[in-house]
Coordinates of C-alpha atoms and ligand atoms in Angstrom, one line a residue:
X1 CA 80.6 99.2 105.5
X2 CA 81.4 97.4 102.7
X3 CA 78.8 94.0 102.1
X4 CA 81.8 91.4 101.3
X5 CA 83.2 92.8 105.2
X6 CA 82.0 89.6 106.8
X7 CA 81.9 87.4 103.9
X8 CA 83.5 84.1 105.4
X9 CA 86.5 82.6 102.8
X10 CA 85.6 79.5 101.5
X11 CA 86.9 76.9 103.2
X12 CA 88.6 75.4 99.7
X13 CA 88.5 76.3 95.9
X14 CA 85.3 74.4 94.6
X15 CA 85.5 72.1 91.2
X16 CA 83.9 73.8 88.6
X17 CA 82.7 72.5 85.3
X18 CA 84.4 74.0 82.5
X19 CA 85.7 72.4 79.4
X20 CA 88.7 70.6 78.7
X21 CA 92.0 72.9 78.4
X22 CA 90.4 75.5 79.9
X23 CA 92.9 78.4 80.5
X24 CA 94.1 80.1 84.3
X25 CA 95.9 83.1 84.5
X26 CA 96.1 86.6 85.5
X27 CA 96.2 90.2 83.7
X28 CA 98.3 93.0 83.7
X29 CA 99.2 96.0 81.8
X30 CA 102.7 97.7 81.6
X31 CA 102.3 101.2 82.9
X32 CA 100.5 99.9 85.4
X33 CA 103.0 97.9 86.9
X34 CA 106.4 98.6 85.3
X35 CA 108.1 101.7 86.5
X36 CA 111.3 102.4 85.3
X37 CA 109.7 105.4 83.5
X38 CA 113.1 107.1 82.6
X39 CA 115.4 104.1 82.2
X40 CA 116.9 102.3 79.1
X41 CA 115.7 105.3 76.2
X42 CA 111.7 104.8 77.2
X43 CA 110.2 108.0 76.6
X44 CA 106.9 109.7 78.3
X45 CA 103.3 108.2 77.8
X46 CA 100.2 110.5 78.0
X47 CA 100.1 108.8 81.3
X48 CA 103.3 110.1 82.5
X49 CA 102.3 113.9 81.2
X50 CA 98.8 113.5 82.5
X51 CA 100.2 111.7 86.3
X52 CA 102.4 115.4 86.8
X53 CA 98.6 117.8 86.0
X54 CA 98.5 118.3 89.7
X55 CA 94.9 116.9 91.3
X56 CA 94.9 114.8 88.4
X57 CA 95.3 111.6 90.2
X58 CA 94.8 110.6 93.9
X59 CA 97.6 111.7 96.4
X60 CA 99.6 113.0 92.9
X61 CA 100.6 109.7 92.3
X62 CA 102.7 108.5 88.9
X63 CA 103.6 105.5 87.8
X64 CA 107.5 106.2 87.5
X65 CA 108.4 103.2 90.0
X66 CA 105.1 101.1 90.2
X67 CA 105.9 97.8 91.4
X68 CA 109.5 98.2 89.7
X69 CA 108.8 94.9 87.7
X70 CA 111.0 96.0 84.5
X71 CA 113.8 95.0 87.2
X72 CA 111.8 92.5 89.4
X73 CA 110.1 90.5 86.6
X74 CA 112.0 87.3 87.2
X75 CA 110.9 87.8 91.3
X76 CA 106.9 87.9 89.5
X77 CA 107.4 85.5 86.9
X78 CA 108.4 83.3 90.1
X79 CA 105.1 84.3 91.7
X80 CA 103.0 83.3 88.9
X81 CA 104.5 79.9 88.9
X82 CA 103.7 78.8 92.4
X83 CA 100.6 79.8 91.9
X84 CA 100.1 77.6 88.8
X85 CA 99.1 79.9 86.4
X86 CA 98.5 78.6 82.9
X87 CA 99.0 81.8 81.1
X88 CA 99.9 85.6 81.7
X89 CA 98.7 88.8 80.1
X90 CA 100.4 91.6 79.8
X91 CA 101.1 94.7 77.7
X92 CA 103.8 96.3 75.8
X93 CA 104.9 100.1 76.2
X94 CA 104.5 101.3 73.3
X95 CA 107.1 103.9 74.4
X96 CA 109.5 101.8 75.8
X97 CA 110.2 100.2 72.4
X98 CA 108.9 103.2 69.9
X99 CA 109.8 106.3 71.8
X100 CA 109.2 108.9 69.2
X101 CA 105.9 106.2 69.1
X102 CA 107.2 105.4 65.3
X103 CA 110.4 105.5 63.3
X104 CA 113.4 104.2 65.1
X105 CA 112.8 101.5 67.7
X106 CA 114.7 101.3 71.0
X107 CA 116.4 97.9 71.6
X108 CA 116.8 98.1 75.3
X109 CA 113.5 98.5 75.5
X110 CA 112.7 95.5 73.1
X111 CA 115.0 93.2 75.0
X112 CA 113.1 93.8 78.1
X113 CA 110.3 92.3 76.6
X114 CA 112.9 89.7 75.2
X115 CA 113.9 88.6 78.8
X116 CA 110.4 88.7 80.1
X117 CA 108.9 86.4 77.5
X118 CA 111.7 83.8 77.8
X119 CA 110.9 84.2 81.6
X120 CA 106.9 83.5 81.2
X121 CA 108.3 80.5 79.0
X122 CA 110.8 79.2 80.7
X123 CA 108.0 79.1 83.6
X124 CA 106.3 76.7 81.8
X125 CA 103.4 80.1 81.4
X126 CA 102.1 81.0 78.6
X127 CA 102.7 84.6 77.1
X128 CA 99.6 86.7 76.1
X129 CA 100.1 90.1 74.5
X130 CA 98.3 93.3 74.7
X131 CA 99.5 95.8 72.2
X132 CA 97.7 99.0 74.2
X133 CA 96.7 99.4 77.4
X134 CA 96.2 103.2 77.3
X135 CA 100.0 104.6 77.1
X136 CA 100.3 106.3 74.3
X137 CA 103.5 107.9 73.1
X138 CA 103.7 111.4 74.4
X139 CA 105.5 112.1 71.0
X140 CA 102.1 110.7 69.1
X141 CA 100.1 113.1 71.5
X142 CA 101.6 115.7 70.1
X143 CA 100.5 115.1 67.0
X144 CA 97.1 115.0 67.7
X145 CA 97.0 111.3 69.0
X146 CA 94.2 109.3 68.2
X147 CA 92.4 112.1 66.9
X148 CA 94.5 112.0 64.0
X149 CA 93.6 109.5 61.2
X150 CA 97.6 108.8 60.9
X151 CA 97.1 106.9 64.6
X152 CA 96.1 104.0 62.5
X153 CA 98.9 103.6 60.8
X154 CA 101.4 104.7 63.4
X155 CA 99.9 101.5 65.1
X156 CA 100.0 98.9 62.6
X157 CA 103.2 100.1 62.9
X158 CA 104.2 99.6 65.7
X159 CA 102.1 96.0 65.6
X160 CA 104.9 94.8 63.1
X161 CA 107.8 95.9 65.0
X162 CA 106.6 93.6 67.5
X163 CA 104.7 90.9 66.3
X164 CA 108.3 90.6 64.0
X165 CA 110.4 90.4 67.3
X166 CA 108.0 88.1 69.7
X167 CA 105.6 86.1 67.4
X168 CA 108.5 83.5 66.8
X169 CA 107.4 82.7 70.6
X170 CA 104.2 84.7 71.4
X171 CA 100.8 83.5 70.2
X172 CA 98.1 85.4 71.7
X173 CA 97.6 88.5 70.8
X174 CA 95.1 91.1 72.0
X175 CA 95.3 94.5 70.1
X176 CA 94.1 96.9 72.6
X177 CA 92.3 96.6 76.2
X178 CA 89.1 98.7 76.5
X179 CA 89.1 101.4 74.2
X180 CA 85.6 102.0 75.3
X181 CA 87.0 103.0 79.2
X182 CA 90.1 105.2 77.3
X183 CA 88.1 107.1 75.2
X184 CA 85.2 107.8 77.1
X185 CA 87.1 108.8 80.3
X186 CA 90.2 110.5 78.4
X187 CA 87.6 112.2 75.1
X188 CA 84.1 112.9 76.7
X189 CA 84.3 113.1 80.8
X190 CA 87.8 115.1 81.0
X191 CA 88.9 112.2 83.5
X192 CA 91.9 110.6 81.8
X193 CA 94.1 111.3 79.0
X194 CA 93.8 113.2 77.0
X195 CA 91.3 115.2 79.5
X196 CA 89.6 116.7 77.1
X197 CA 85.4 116.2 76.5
X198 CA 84.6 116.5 73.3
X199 CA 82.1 115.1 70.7
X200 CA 83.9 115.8 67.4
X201 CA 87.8 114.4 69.1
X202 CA 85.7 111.3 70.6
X203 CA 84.2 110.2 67.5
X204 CA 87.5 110.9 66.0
X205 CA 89.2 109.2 68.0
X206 CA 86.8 105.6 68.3
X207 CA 87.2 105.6 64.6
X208 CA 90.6 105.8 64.2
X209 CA 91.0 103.4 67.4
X210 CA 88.5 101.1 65.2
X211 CA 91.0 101.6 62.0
X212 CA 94.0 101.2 64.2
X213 CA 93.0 97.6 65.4
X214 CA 91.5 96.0 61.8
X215 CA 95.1 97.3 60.7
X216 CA 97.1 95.6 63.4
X217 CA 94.8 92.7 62.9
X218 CA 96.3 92.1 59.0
X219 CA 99.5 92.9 60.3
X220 CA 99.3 90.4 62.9
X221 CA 98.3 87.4 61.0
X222 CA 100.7 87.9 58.3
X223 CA 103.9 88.1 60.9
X224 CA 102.9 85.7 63.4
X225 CA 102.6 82.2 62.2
X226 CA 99.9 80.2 64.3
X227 CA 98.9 83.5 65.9
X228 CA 95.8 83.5 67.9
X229 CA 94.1 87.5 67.7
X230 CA 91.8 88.7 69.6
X231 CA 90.5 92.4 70.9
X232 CA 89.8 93.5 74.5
X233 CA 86.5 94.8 75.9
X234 CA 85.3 95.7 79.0
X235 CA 81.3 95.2 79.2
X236 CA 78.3 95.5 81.7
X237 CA 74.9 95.5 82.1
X238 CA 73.9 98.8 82.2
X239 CA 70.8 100.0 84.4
X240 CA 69.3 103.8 85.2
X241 CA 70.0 105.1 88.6
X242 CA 67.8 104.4 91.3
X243 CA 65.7 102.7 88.7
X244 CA 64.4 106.4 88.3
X245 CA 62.5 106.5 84.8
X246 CA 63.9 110.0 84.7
X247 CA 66.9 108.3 83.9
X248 CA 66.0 105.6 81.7
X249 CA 66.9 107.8 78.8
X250 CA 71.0 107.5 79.2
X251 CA 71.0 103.9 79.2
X252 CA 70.7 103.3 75.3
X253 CA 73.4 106.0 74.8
X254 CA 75.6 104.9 77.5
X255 CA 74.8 101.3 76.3
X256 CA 75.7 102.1 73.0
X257 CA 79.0 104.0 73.9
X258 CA 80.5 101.8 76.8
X259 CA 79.1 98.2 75.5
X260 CA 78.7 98.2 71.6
X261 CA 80.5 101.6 70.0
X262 CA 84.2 99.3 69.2
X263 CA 82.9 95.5 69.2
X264 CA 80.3 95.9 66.6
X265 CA 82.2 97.9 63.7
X266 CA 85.2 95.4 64.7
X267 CA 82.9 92.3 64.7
X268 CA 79.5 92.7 62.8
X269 CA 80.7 95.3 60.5
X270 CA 78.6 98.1 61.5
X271 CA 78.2 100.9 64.0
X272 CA 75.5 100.8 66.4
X273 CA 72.6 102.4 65.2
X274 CA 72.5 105.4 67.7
X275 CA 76.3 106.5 67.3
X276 CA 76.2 106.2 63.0
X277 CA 75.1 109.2 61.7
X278 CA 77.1 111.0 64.1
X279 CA 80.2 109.6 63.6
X280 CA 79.5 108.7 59.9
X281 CA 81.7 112.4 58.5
X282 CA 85.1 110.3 59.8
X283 CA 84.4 107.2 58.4
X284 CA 86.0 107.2 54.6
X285 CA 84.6 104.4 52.0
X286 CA 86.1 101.6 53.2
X287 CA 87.0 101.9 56.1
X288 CA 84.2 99.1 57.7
X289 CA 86.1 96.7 55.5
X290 CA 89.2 97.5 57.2
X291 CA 87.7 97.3 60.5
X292 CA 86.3 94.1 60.7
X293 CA 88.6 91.5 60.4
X294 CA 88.9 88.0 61.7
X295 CA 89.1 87.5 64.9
X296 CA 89.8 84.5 67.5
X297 CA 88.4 85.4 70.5
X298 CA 86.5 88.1 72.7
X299 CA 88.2 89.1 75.3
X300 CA 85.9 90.3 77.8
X301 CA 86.6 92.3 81.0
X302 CA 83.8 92.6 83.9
X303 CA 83.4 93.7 87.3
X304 CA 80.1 94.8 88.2
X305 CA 77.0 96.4 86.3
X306 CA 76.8 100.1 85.6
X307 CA 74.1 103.0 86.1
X308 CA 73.2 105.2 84.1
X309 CA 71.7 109.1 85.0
X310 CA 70.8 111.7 82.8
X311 CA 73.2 114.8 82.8
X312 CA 72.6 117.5 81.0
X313 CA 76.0 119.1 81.4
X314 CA 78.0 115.8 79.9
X315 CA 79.3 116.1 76.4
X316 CA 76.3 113.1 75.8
X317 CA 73.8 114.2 78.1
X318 CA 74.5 110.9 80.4
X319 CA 77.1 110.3 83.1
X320 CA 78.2 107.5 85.3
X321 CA 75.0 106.8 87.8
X322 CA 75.2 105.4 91.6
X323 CA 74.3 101.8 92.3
X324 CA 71.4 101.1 94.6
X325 CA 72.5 101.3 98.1
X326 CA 71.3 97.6 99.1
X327 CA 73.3 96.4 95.8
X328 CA 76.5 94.2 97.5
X329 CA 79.8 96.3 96.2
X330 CA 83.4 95.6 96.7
X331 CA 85.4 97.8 99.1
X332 CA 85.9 100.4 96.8
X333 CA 82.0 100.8 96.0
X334 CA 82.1 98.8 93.0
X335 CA 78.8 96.7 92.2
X336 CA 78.8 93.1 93.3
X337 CA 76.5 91.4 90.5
X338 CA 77.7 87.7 89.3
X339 CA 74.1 87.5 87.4
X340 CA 75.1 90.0 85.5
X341 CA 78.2 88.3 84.3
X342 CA 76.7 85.1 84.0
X343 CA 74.5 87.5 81.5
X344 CA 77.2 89.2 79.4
X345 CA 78.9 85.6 78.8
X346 CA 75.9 84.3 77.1
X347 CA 75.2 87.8 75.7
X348 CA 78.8 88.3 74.2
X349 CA 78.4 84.7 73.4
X350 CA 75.0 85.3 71.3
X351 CA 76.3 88.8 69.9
X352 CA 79.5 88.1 68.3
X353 CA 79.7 84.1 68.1
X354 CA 83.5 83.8 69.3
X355 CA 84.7 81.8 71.9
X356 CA 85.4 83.8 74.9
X357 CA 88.4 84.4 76.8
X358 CA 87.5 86.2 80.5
X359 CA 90.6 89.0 80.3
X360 CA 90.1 90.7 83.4
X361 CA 88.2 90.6 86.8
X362 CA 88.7 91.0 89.9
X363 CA 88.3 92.7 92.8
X364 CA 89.6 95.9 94.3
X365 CA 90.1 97.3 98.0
X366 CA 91.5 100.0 99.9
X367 CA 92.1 98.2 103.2
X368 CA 93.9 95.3 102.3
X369 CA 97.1 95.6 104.7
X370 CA 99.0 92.4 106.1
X371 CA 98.5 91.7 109.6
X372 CA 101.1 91.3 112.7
X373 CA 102.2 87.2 111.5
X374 CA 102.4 89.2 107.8
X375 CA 99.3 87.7 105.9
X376 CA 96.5 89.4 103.7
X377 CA 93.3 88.2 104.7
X378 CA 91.6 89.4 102.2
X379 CA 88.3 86.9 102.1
X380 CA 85.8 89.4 100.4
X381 CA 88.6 89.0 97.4
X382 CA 88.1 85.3 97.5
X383 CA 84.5 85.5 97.7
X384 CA 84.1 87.3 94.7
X385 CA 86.6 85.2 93.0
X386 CA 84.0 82.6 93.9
X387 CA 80.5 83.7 93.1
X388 CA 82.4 85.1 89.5
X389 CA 83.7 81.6 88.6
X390 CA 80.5 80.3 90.1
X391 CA 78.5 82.3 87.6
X392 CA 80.9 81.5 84.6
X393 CA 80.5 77.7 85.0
X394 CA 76.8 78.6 85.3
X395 CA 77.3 80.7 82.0
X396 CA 79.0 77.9 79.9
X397 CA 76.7 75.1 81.3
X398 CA 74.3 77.4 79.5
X399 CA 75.9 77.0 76.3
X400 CA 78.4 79.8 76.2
X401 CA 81.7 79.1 74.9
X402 CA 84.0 80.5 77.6
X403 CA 87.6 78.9 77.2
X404 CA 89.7 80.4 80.0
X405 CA 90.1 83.3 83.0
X406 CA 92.1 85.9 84.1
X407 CA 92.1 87.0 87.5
X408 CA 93.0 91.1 87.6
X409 CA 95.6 91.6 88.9
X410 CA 98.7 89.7 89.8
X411 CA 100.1 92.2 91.7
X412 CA 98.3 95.5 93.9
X413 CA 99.9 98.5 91.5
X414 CA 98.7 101.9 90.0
X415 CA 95.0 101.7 90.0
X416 CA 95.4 104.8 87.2
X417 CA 93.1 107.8 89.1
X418 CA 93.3 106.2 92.4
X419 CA 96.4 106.1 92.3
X420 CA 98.0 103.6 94.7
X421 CA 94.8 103.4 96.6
X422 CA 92.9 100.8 95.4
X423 CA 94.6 97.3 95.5
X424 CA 93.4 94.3 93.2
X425 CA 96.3 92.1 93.3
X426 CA 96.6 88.6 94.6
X427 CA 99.7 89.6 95.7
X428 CA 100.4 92.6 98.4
X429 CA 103.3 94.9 97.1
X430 CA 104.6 97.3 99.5
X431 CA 105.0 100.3 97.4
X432 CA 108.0 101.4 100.2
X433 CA 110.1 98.6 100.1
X434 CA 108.8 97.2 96.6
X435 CA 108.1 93.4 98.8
X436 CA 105.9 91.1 97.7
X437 CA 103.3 89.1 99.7
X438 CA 101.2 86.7 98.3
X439 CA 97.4 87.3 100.4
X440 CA 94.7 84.4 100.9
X441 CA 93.6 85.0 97.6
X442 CA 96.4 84.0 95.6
X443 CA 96.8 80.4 97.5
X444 CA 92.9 79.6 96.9
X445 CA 93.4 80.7 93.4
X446 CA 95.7 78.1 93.0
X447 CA 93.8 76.0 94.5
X448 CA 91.3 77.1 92.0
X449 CA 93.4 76.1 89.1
X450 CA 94.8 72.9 90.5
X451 CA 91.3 71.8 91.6
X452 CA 90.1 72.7 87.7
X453 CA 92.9 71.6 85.3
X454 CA 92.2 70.0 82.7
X455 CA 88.0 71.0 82.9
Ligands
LIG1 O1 93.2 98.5 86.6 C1 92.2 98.5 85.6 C2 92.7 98.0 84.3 O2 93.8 98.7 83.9 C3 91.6 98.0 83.3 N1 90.4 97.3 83.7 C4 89.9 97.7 85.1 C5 91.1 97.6 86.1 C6 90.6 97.9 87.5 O3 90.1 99.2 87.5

């Protein structure tokens, strides 16, 4: 049993003290949620080639329909709008407008993005753009992907194509959404594409990821006038398992990996001490220069805090550890710790001296189903929601400069590995019949932002 089952819902959104303007929406990203995986000239992702490994992802699932929004995004703009959302993040397919992933673009698949912007807008919503959200060109793959120093270019690239098309009417701009969660996962655990574990291809691959965004950065700024930049990390507290002090030696490494391994070089100019020498052979004179360029915000994406255990047989010697068993978690097993994001906003705050922008959290379940009448009831969602936004007002009365939130997700849709298992949306999508049905969660988040407009 999960410890959010019997966590009563709030009877009412709380007022929370946050600074004037400060920003409402919600996050998604496009394979996630898109479908349409062979329509209009879009070509495969590594997420399409990786989705048909059998036993790669729960119950063989792909993300070929999703939640079919490339032909229901005016029915989800529509959502997003009763709720009262100030802003929406989403991200481009990079093969959906670059199928080859560079050379000639595909305009069917730029006018999608075309229609869906004027949607957001026309919604009175504003648009905020991730460039990568993990679905790389197939084509690019083949290549060598990211471990090939060309990636850089190849997305500064494809930056221009895009920031030329949308940043007459797009703003924000995020490059890419946790490299630390891609790279990891797809370069050094064998979990997600490219499924390889590797030292040499991961180090290859941070630094070009690293190259890649300072690239798109200079792009960026010189296409989009008035553009607002920013980069995407997802960052926790990281603790050995059990509090075992056999274990304490794979939390600086998996510290230094997951939390500091793409912020630093992109922020302070340097890699983090423990990571340097190793992946110093990649990095050409230079190339720090290029790396760390101006930036408008941190985007930062939390959940819970993370343990650490020693593993011998990982490419790093560490591996994702268990939470205590009296720690609170979510339905899916995922830590429920609002210190410790009261603790990254003021750490992030300290570290890199932007003003924040909470990207992504939420909270994920695999039991939310609507009941007989047809509603969600999904009040350990809500509570989360609440201690979270608790803790952030807590955060910024403590001096750190958080400017706006994103709940994860809009919609339920393909939690990657799990598949359609795991549900995070404030809205229930019947995967069958592709209906939508706003749960409990998405009316007190409204209530949320109507109760907190304004600061
Ligand atoms: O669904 C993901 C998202 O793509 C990246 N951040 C975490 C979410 C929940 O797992």
């Amino acid at each position: 049993m999960s410890n959010t089952e019997n966590a009563t819902p709030p009877a009412s959104a709380p007022k929370l003290d946050l600074p004037a303007g400060f920003l409402w929406g919600v996050s998604t990203s496009s394979y996630q949620i898109e479908g349409a995986a062979h329509e209009d000239g879009r070509a495969p992702s590594v997420w399409d080639t990786h989705c048909r490994q059998k036993g790669r992802v729960n119950n063989d699932d792909t993300g070929d329909v999703a939640c079919d929004h490339y032909h229901r995004y005016a029915e989800d703009v529509g959502l997003m709008k009763a709720i009262g959302l100030d802003a929406y993040r989403f991200s481009i397919a990079w093969p959906r407008v670059l199928p080859r992933g560079r050379g000639k673009a595909n305009g069917r698949g730029l006018d999608f993005y075309d229609r869906l912007i004027d949607a957001v807008l026309e919604a009175g919503i504003q648009p905020w753009i991730c460039l990568y959200h993990w679905d790389l060109p197939q084509a690019l793959e083949d290549l060598g992907g990211w471990i090939n120093r060309d990636s850089a270019g190849w997305f500064a690239d494809y930056a221009l194509l895009t920031a030329r098309r949308y940043g007459d009417r797009v703003k924000h701009w995020a490059t890419f959404n946790e490299q630390n969660v891609s790279t990891i996962f797809g370069f050094a655990l064998n979990w997600t594409p490219p499924g390889i574990a590797d030292r040499a291809a991961y180090y290859r691959a941070v630094h070009h990821q690293n190259l890649a965004h300072g690239m798109a950065i200079d792009v960026l700024r010189d296409s989009v006038p008035g553009a607002s930049l920013g980069v995407i990390h997802n960052r926790q507290i990281v603790y050995p398992e059990r509090h075992d002090p056999a274990h304490q030696a794979a939390v600086a490494p998996m510290d230094a990996h997951w939390n500091d391994i793409f912020p630093d070089p992109q922020i302070l100019g340097v890699y983090p001490e423990l990571v340097a020498d190793e992946i110093e052979p990649y990095v050409r004179a230079g190339d720090l220069g290029r790396i760390c360029r101006p930036l408008d915000w941190f985007g930062l994406n939390h959940y819970g805090s993370m343990w650490a255990k020693v593993d011998p047989n990982a490419v790093f010697g560490f591996h994702l550890g268990a939470a205590p068993e009296e720690m609170p978690h979510s339905e899916i097993g995922w830590a429920i710790h609002p210190e410790a994001f009261h603790y990254e906003l003021l750490n992030v705050h300290r570290r890199y001296k932007l003003p924040i922008y909470v990207t992504e959290n939420g909270c994920g379940s695999d039991k939310d189903q609507p009941d007989e009448a047809g509603r969600v009831h999904d009040a350990h969602r809500i509570a989360y929601l609440r201690d979270y936004t608790q803790a952030m007002a807590e955060a910024v009365a403590d001096g750190a400069d958080v400017r706006g939130y994103f709940v994860w997700s809009l919609l339920d849709n393909f939690e990657w590995g799990s598949g359609y298992a795991n549900r995070f949306g404030l809205v229930y999508v019947d995967f069958e019949t592709q209906k939508r049905l706003p749960k409990a969660s998405a009316q007190w988040y409204g209530e949320l932002v109507r109760n907190n407009r304004g600061g």
